[in-house]
GROMACS .gro file of C-alpha atoms in nm:
model
  294
    1MET     CA    1  -1.887  -3.375   2.392
    2THR     CA    2  -1.600  -3.062   2.306
    3PRO     CA    3  -1.474  -3.033   2.019
    4LEU     CA    4  -1.180  -3.159   2.127
    5GLU     CA    5  -1.302  -3.502   2.269
    6ARG     CA    6  -1.453  -3.531   1.934
    7ARG     CA    7  -1.153  -3.474   1.729
    8TYR     CA    8  -0.969  -3.674   1.973
    9ARG     CA    9  -1.212  -3.983   1.930
   10ARG     CA   10  -1.147  -3.931   1.532
   11LEU     CA   11  -0.779  -3.978   1.568
   12MET     CA   12  -0.833  -4.287   1.765
   13ARG     CA   13  -0.999  -4.461   1.516
   14ALA     CA   14  -0.633  -4.519   1.384
   15TYR     CA   15  -0.666  -4.804   1.629
   16PRO     CA   16  -0.842  -5.155   1.545
   17ARG     CA   17  -1.200  -5.163   1.724
   18SER     CA   18  -1.089  -5.378   2.003
   19TYR     CA   19  -0.798  -5.197   2.094
   20ARG     CA   20  -1.043  -4.881   2.130
   21SER     CA   21  -1.318  -5.129   2.333
   22ALA     CA   22  -1.022  -5.222   2.611
   23TYR     CA   23  -0.818  -4.922   2.635
   24GLY     CA   24  -0.984  -4.624   2.450
   25GLU     CA   25  -1.180  -4.432   2.710
   26GLU     CA   26  -0.854  -4.487   2.922
   27LEU     CA   27  -0.634  -4.318   2.652
   28LEU     CA   28  -0.875  -4.061   2.606
   29ASP     CA   29  -0.885  -3.922   2.955
   30ILE     CA   30  -0.522  -3.916   2.963
   31LEU     CA   31  -0.509  -3.723   2.675
   32LEU     CA   32  -0.781  -3.494   2.763
   33GLY     CA   33  -0.607  -3.427   3.082
   34HIS     CA   34  -0.290  -3.351   2.925
   35THR     CA   35  -0.432  -3.087   2.725
   36ASP     CA   36  -0.529  -2.762   2.737
   37PRO     CA   37  -0.874  -2.745   2.773
   38ALA     CA   38  -0.961  -2.409   2.607
   39ARG     CA   39  -0.795  -2.589   2.276
   40THR     CA   40  -1.032  -2.715   2.016
   41THR     CA   41  -0.787  -2.920   1.791
   42PRO     CA   42  -0.525  -3.189   1.936
   43PRO     CA   43  -0.191  -3.056   1.929
   44LEU     CA   44   0.007  -3.115   1.614
   45LYS     CA   45   0.290  -3.392   1.791
   46GLU     CA   46  -0.012  -3.594   2.000
   47ALA     CA   47  -0.258  -3.600   1.635
   48ALA     CA   48   0.075  -3.738   1.467
   49GLY     CA   49   0.142  -4.019   1.768
   50LEU     CA   50  -0.194  -4.150   1.789
   51LEU     CA   51  -0.211  -4.187   1.389
   52VAL     CA   52   0.144  -4.352   1.364
   53ASN     CA   53   0.069  -4.565   1.737
   54GLY     CA   54  -0.304  -4.667   1.551
   55MET     CA   55  -0.144  -4.804   1.271
   56ARG     CA   56   0.139  -4.983   1.453
   57GLU     CA   57  -0.115  -5.150   1.725
   58ARG     CA   58  -0.310  -5.253   1.399
   59ALA     CA   59   0.023  -5.382   1.212
   60TRP     CA   60   0.081  -5.617   1.547
   61GLN     CA   61  -0.259  -5.715   1.568
   62ALA     CA   62  -0.262  -5.806   1.197
   63ALA     CA   63   0.034  -6.058   1.212
   64ARG     CA   64  -0.108  -6.260   1.463
   65GLY     CA   65  -0.180  -6.608   1.338
   66PRO     CA   66  -0.042  -6.862   1.077
   67ALA     CA   67   0.181  -6.624   0.880
   68TRP     CA   68   0.128  -6.841   0.585
   69THR     CA   69  -0.176  -6.879   0.566
   70ASP     CA   70  -0.287  -6.569   0.608
   71GLY     CA   71  -0.005  -6.407   0.374
   72LEU     CA   72  -0.167  -6.641   0.073
   73HIS     CA   73  -0.531  -6.528   0.151
   74LEU     CA   74  -0.403  -6.156   0.154
   75GLY     CA   75  -0.214  -6.239  -0.172
   76VAL     CA   76  -0.559  -6.370  -0.326
   77THR     CA   77  -0.723  -6.098  -0.210
   78ALA     CA   78  -0.480  -5.867  -0.392
   79LEU     CA   79  -0.556  -6.062  -0.685
   80SER     CA   80  -0.907  -6.075  -0.677
   81VAL     CA   81  -0.904  -5.669  -0.654
   82ALA     CA   82  -0.706  -5.645  -0.990
   83HIS     CA   83  -0.890  -5.900  -1.164
   84LEU     CA   84  -1.210  -5.729  -1.061
   85ALA     CA   85  -1.051  -5.440  -1.195
   86THR     CA   86  -1.002  -5.570  -1.510
   87LEU     CA   87  -1.295  -5.666  -1.598
   88LEU     CA   88  -1.446  -5.284  -1.499
   89PRO     CA   89  -1.437  -5.141  -1.836
   90TYR     CA   90  -1.608  -5.396  -2.021
   91ALA     CA   91  -1.902  -5.430  -1.763
   92ALA     CA   92  -2.190  -5.363  -2.072
   93ALA     CA   93  -2.005  -5.673  -2.281
   94VAL     CA   94  -1.977  -5.911  -2.001
   95PRO     CA   95  -2.200  -5.813  -1.678
   96GLY     CA   96  -2.247  -6.167  -1.594
   97TRP     CA   97  -1.920  -6.246  -1.541
   98LEU     CA   98  -1.799  -5.921  -1.389
   99ALA     CA   99  -2.067  -5.946  -1.104
  100LEU     CA  100  -1.938  -6.319  -1.047
  101SER     CA  101  -1.611  -6.153  -1.020
  102ALA     CA  102  -1.747  -5.893  -0.797
  103LEU     CA  103  -1.905  -6.203  -0.565
  104THR     CA  104  -1.582  -6.385  -0.567
  105LEU     CA  105  -1.419  -6.094  -0.421
  106ALA     CA  106  -1.665  -6.020  -0.174
  107LEU     CA  107  -1.613  -6.416  -0.039
  108VAL     CA  108  -1.230  -6.385  -0.034
  109VAL     CA  109  -1.261  -6.052   0.171
  110LEU     CA  110  -1.502  -6.223   0.418
  111GLY     CA  111  -1.253  -6.525   0.401
  112ARG     CA  112  -1.484  -6.773   0.281
  113ALA     CA  113  -1.235  -6.953   0.030
  114ARG     CA  114  -1.432  -7.271  -0.042
  115LEU     CA  115  -1.736  -7.061  -0.150
  116ALA     CA  116  -1.515  -6.866  -0.382
  117LEU     CA  117  -1.277  -7.129  -0.530
  118PRO     CA  118  -1.594  -7.229  -0.749
  119LEU     CA  119  -1.677  -6.906  -0.866
  120ALA     CA  120  -1.277  -6.805  -0.905
  121SER     CA  121  -1.253  -7.139  -1.127
  122LEU     CA  122  -1.551  -7.047  -1.347
  123THR     CA  123  -1.429  -6.677  -1.411
  124ALA     CA  124  -1.086  -6.785  -1.465
  125VAL     CA  125  -1.185  -7.055  -1.740
  126LYS     CA  126  -1.430  -6.787  -1.895
  127MET     CA  127  -1.156  -6.528  -1.908
  128GLY     CA  128  -0.867  -6.861  -2.049
  129ALA     CA  129  -1.153  -6.886  -2.305
  130ILE     CA  130  -1.174  -6.490  -2.404
  131GLY     CA  131  -0.809  -6.472  -2.429
  132THR     CA  132  -0.836  -6.801  -2.709
  133GLY     CA  133  -1.159  -6.707  -2.864
  134ALA     CA  134  -1.297  -7.024  -2.749
  135VAL     CA  135  -1.638  -7.068  -2.622
  136PHE     CA  136  -1.738  -7.174  -2.292
  137LEU     CA  137  -2.072  -7.169  -2.126
  138ASP     CA  138  -2.203  -6.852  -2.308
  139ALA     CA  139  -2.120  -6.703  -2.660
  140THR     CA  140  -1.932  -6.359  -2.604
  141LEU     CA  141  -1.900  -6.183  -2.896
  142LEU     CA  142  -1.546  -6.124  -2.952
  143PRO     CA  143  -1.361  -5.869  -2.910
  144VAL     CA  144  -1.504  -5.805  -2.604
  145GLU     CA  145  -1.496  -5.351  -2.621
  146PRO     CA  146  -1.478  -5.175  -2.316
  147GLY     CA  147  -1.781  -4.913  -2.262
  148PHE     CA  148  -1.539  -4.677  -2.096
  149LEU     CA  149  -1.219  -4.561  -1.984
  150LEU     CA  150  -1.037  -4.760  -2.263
  151ASP     CA  151  -1.023  -4.756  -2.623
  152HIS     CA  152  -0.909  -5.136  -2.656
  153PRO     CA  153  -1.030  -5.519  -2.627
  154LEU     CA  154  -1.046  -5.709  -2.291
  155TYR     CA  155  -0.679  -5.863  -2.333
  156GLY     CA  156  -0.643  -5.652  -2.649
  157TYR     CA  157  -0.223  -5.623  -2.566
  158SER     CA  158  -0.264  -5.932  -2.346
  159GLY     CA  159  -0.156  -6.290  -2.421
  160LEU     CA  160  -0.214  -6.644  -2.291
  161LEU     CA  161   0.028  -6.602  -2.031
  162GLY     CA  162  -0.022  -6.283  -1.906
  163ALA     CA  163  -0.418  -6.330  -1.898
  164ALA     CA  164  -0.420  -6.629  -1.739
  165THR     CA  165  -0.126  -6.602  -1.475
  166GLY     CA  166  -0.382  -6.396  -1.257
  167PRO     CA  167  -0.655  -6.600  -1.277
  168VAL     CA  168  -0.439  -6.903  -1.220
  169LEU     CA  169  -0.260  -6.845  -0.890
  170ASN     CA  170  -0.551  -6.671  -0.777
  171VAL     CA  171  -0.733  -7.015  -0.808
  172ALA     CA  172  -0.441  -7.217  -0.687
  173GLY     CA  173  -0.404  -6.979  -0.359
  174LEU     CA  174  -0.814  -7.002  -0.298
  175GLY     CA  175  -0.773  -7.364  -0.360
  176ILE     CA  176  -0.521  -7.427  -0.071
  177LEU     CA  177  -0.641  -7.224   0.155
  178ALA     CA  178  -1.022  -7.428   0.086
  179TRP     CA  179  -0.758  -7.752   0.142
  180ARG     CA  180  -0.674  -7.655   0.468
  181GLY     CA  181  -1.008  -7.562   0.599
  182ARG     CA  182  -0.893  -7.304   0.866
  183PRO     CA  183  -1.093  -6.986   1.001
  184LEU     CA  184  -0.959  -6.736   0.754
  185ARG     CA  185  -1.024  -6.365   0.914
  186ARG     CA  186  -1.234  -6.106   0.731
  187ARG     CA  187  -1.058  -5.851   0.574
  188SER     CA  188  -1.094  -5.455   0.594
  189LEU     CA  189  -1.438  -5.371   0.308
  190TRP     CA  190  -1.187  -5.086   0.181
  191TRP     CA  191  -1.047  -5.404  -0.061
  192ALA     CA  192  -1.369  -5.344  -0.271
  193PRO     CA  193  -1.303  -5.000  -0.359
  194ALA     CA  194  -1.014  -5.034  -0.442
  195ALA     CA  195  -1.078  -5.201  -0.772
  196LEU     CA  196  -1.309  -4.873  -0.880
  197LEU     CA  197  -0.963  -4.703  -0.832
  198VAL     CA  198  -0.771  -4.896  -1.015
  199ALA     CA  199  -0.995  -4.997  -1.296
  200GLY     CA  200  -0.885  -4.998  -1.646
  201ALA     CA  201  -0.489  -5.001  -1.517
  202ASP     CA  202  -0.359  -5.347  -1.672
  203PRO     CA  203   0.024  -5.395  -1.649
  204ALA     CA  204   0.048  -5.544  -2.001
  205TRP     CA  205  -0.040  -5.261  -2.177
  206MET     CA  206   0.005  -4.947  -1.919
  207ALA     CA  207   0.231  -4.678  -2.100
  208LEU     CA  208   0.358  -4.491  -1.826
  209SER     CA  209   0.559  -4.268  -2.099
  210ASP     CA  210   0.225  -4.100  -2.182
  211ALA     CA  211   0.118  -4.049  -1.760
  212ALA     CA  212  -0.200  -4.175  -1.814
  213PRO     CA  213  -0.397  -4.076  -1.515
  214GLY     CA  214  -0.555  -4.418  -1.437
  215ALA     CA  215  -0.183  -4.579  -1.484
  216LEU     CA  216  -0.014  -4.313  -1.259
  217LEU     CA  217  -0.328  -4.391  -0.992
  218ARG     CA  218  -0.210  -4.759  -0.995
  219VAL     CA  219   0.144  -4.737  -0.965
  220THR     CA  220   0.077  -4.480  -0.680
  221ALA     CA  221  -0.162  -4.756  -0.500
  222GLU     CA  222   0.064  -4.988  -0.556
  223ALA     CA  223   0.389  -4.837  -0.425
  224ALA     CA  224   0.194  -4.725  -0.140
  225VAL     CA  225   0.032  -5.023  -0.026
  226LEU     CA  226   0.381  -5.244  -0.086
  227ALA     CA  227   0.593  -4.971   0.144
  228GLY     CA  228   0.319  -5.060   0.374
  229ALA     CA  229   0.374  -5.411   0.381
  230VAL     CA  230   0.781  -5.324   0.373
  231TRP     CA  231   0.726  -5.120   0.725
  232ALA     CA  232   0.469  -5.391   0.885
  233GLY     CA  233   0.731  -5.665   0.811
  234ARG     CA  234   0.979  -5.429   0.974
  235LEU     CA  235   0.818  -5.368   1.291
  236THR     CA  236   0.655  -5.709   1.363
  237GLY     CA  237   0.950  -5.932   1.195
  238ASP     CA  238   0.654  -6.138   1.005
  239LEU     CA  239   0.651  -6.244   0.646
  240ARG     CA  240   0.322  -6.250   0.533
  241TRP     CA  241   0.307  -5.951   0.365
  242ALA     CA  242   0.618  -6.057   0.196
  243LEU     CA  243   0.418  -6.376   0.074
  244ALA     CA  244   0.157  -6.136  -0.049
  245ALA     CA  245   0.372  -5.926  -0.245
  246ALA     CA  246   0.554  -6.174  -0.397
  247LEU     CA  247   0.162  -6.358  -0.572
  248TYR     CA  248   0.092  -6.026  -0.661
  249LEU     CA  249   0.436  -5.973  -0.822
  250ALA     CA  250   0.410  -6.288  -1.010
  251ALA     CA  251   0.102  -6.197  -1.175
  252THR     CA  252   0.232  -5.849  -1.236
  253SER     CA  253   0.561  -5.993  -1.402
  254ALA     CA  254   0.369  -6.229  -1.660
  255ALA     CA  255   0.179  -5.994  -1.837
  256PHE     CA  256   0.438  -5.732  -1.794
  257GLY     CA  257   0.716  -5.961  -1.945
  258GLU     CA  258   0.526  -6.096  -2.211
  259HIS     CA  259   0.589  -5.736  -2.386
  260LEU     CA  260   0.919  -5.719  -2.228
  261LEU     CA  261   1.126  -5.593  -2.538
  262HIS     CA  262   0.891  -5.318  -2.602
  263GLN     CA  263   0.846  -5.175  -2.253
  264SER     CA  264   0.965  -4.837  -2.223
  265ARG     CA  265   1.231  -4.715  -1.940
  266GLN     CA  266   0.906  -4.545  -1.749
  267ASP     CA  267   0.771  -4.933  -1.763
  268LEU     CA  268   1.085  -5.075  -1.640
  269ALA     CA  269   1.121  -4.864  -1.383
  270TYR     CA  270   0.752  -4.941  -1.219
  271TRP     CA  271   0.836  -5.318  -1.262
  272GLY     CA  272   1.170  -5.220  -1.082
  273VAL     CA  273   0.988  -5.028  -0.807
  274LEU     CA  274   0.726  -5.325  -0.790
  275ALA     CA  275   1.009  -5.623  -0.708
  276LEU     CA  276   1.233  -5.368  -0.503
  277PHE     CA  277   0.939  -5.364  -0.243
  278THR     CA  278   0.882  -5.729  -0.273
  279LEU     CA  279   1.246  -5.790  -0.229
  280LEU     CA  280   1.229  -5.531   0.111
  281ALA     CA  281   0.924  -5.697   0.280
  282ALA     CA  282   1.089  -6.015   0.251
  283VAL     CA  283   1.443  -5.922   0.366
  284VAL     CA  284   1.378  -5.670   0.655
  285PRO     CA  285   1.152  -5.900   0.886
  286TYR     CA  286   1.504  -6.151   0.946
  287GLY     CA  287   1.688  -5.780   1.063
  288ALA     CA  288   1.422  -5.732   1.297
  289ARG     CA  289   1.422  -6.070   1.420
  290THR     CA  290   1.798  -6.072   1.503
  291ARG     CA  291   1.750  -5.720   1.658
  292ALA     CA  292   1.502  -5.844   1.886
  293ILE     CA  293   1.713  -6.174   1.909
  294ASP     CA  294   2.037  -5.945   2.055
   0.00000   0.00000   0.00000
């Protein structure tokens, strides 16, 4: 295999595996046939085209099946990631509940809503108990102090509404998916390391005016994902990404809104960006459908 072919194959990983299995070799032959064999790297224009078209194909494949079911599953996946990320800095204090949250995320990613529902329900009740100082299943020493990244107790800056909204929405979404009983698609395994990237960055206390690295990383990741949701909705005319974004915004808004009077301009701008992207994800698919009909 030549260096040029090897690099083309790497770029073609932007396409879904099913597409590569059906058309990958044919596409590779065309690319190699139109490229100077003396080159060791693909032309920049062709490399960019492969990446963009690969992402378009992924979006089109993701838009198959019932939109609201898949969108709800996607939103629940995002909430499960956020919940695990909240608990990660407190791993030493609540190791069992952290493991249960991680297992819940794994089951959600695998599309096993019925198995994930009771685990998510347990962790939701436990987190509510920690937030209110009640005892549930095991006696947890309060306040729950972090082991790294943070310097304040678990839910130290959150009221009951901010602490409970995300887990409750997660359980409700899983309950609907489990009740429907339809097979769910498996999500990418990249959802798991996403929890590590945003660990410790909680919307209830993020002080963006201080430019904390964890907060900036979370804002960047959220903006990138939501921008991708807008792009996918515009491309496919599908609302599943808007539903997922709305579910995530609802959980974030509850944590954010409890301290609304004390938020800085940067914090207000952060929420405004999330709300704007969510609104665009809901609006642009209709424009795409109208143009397709015309």
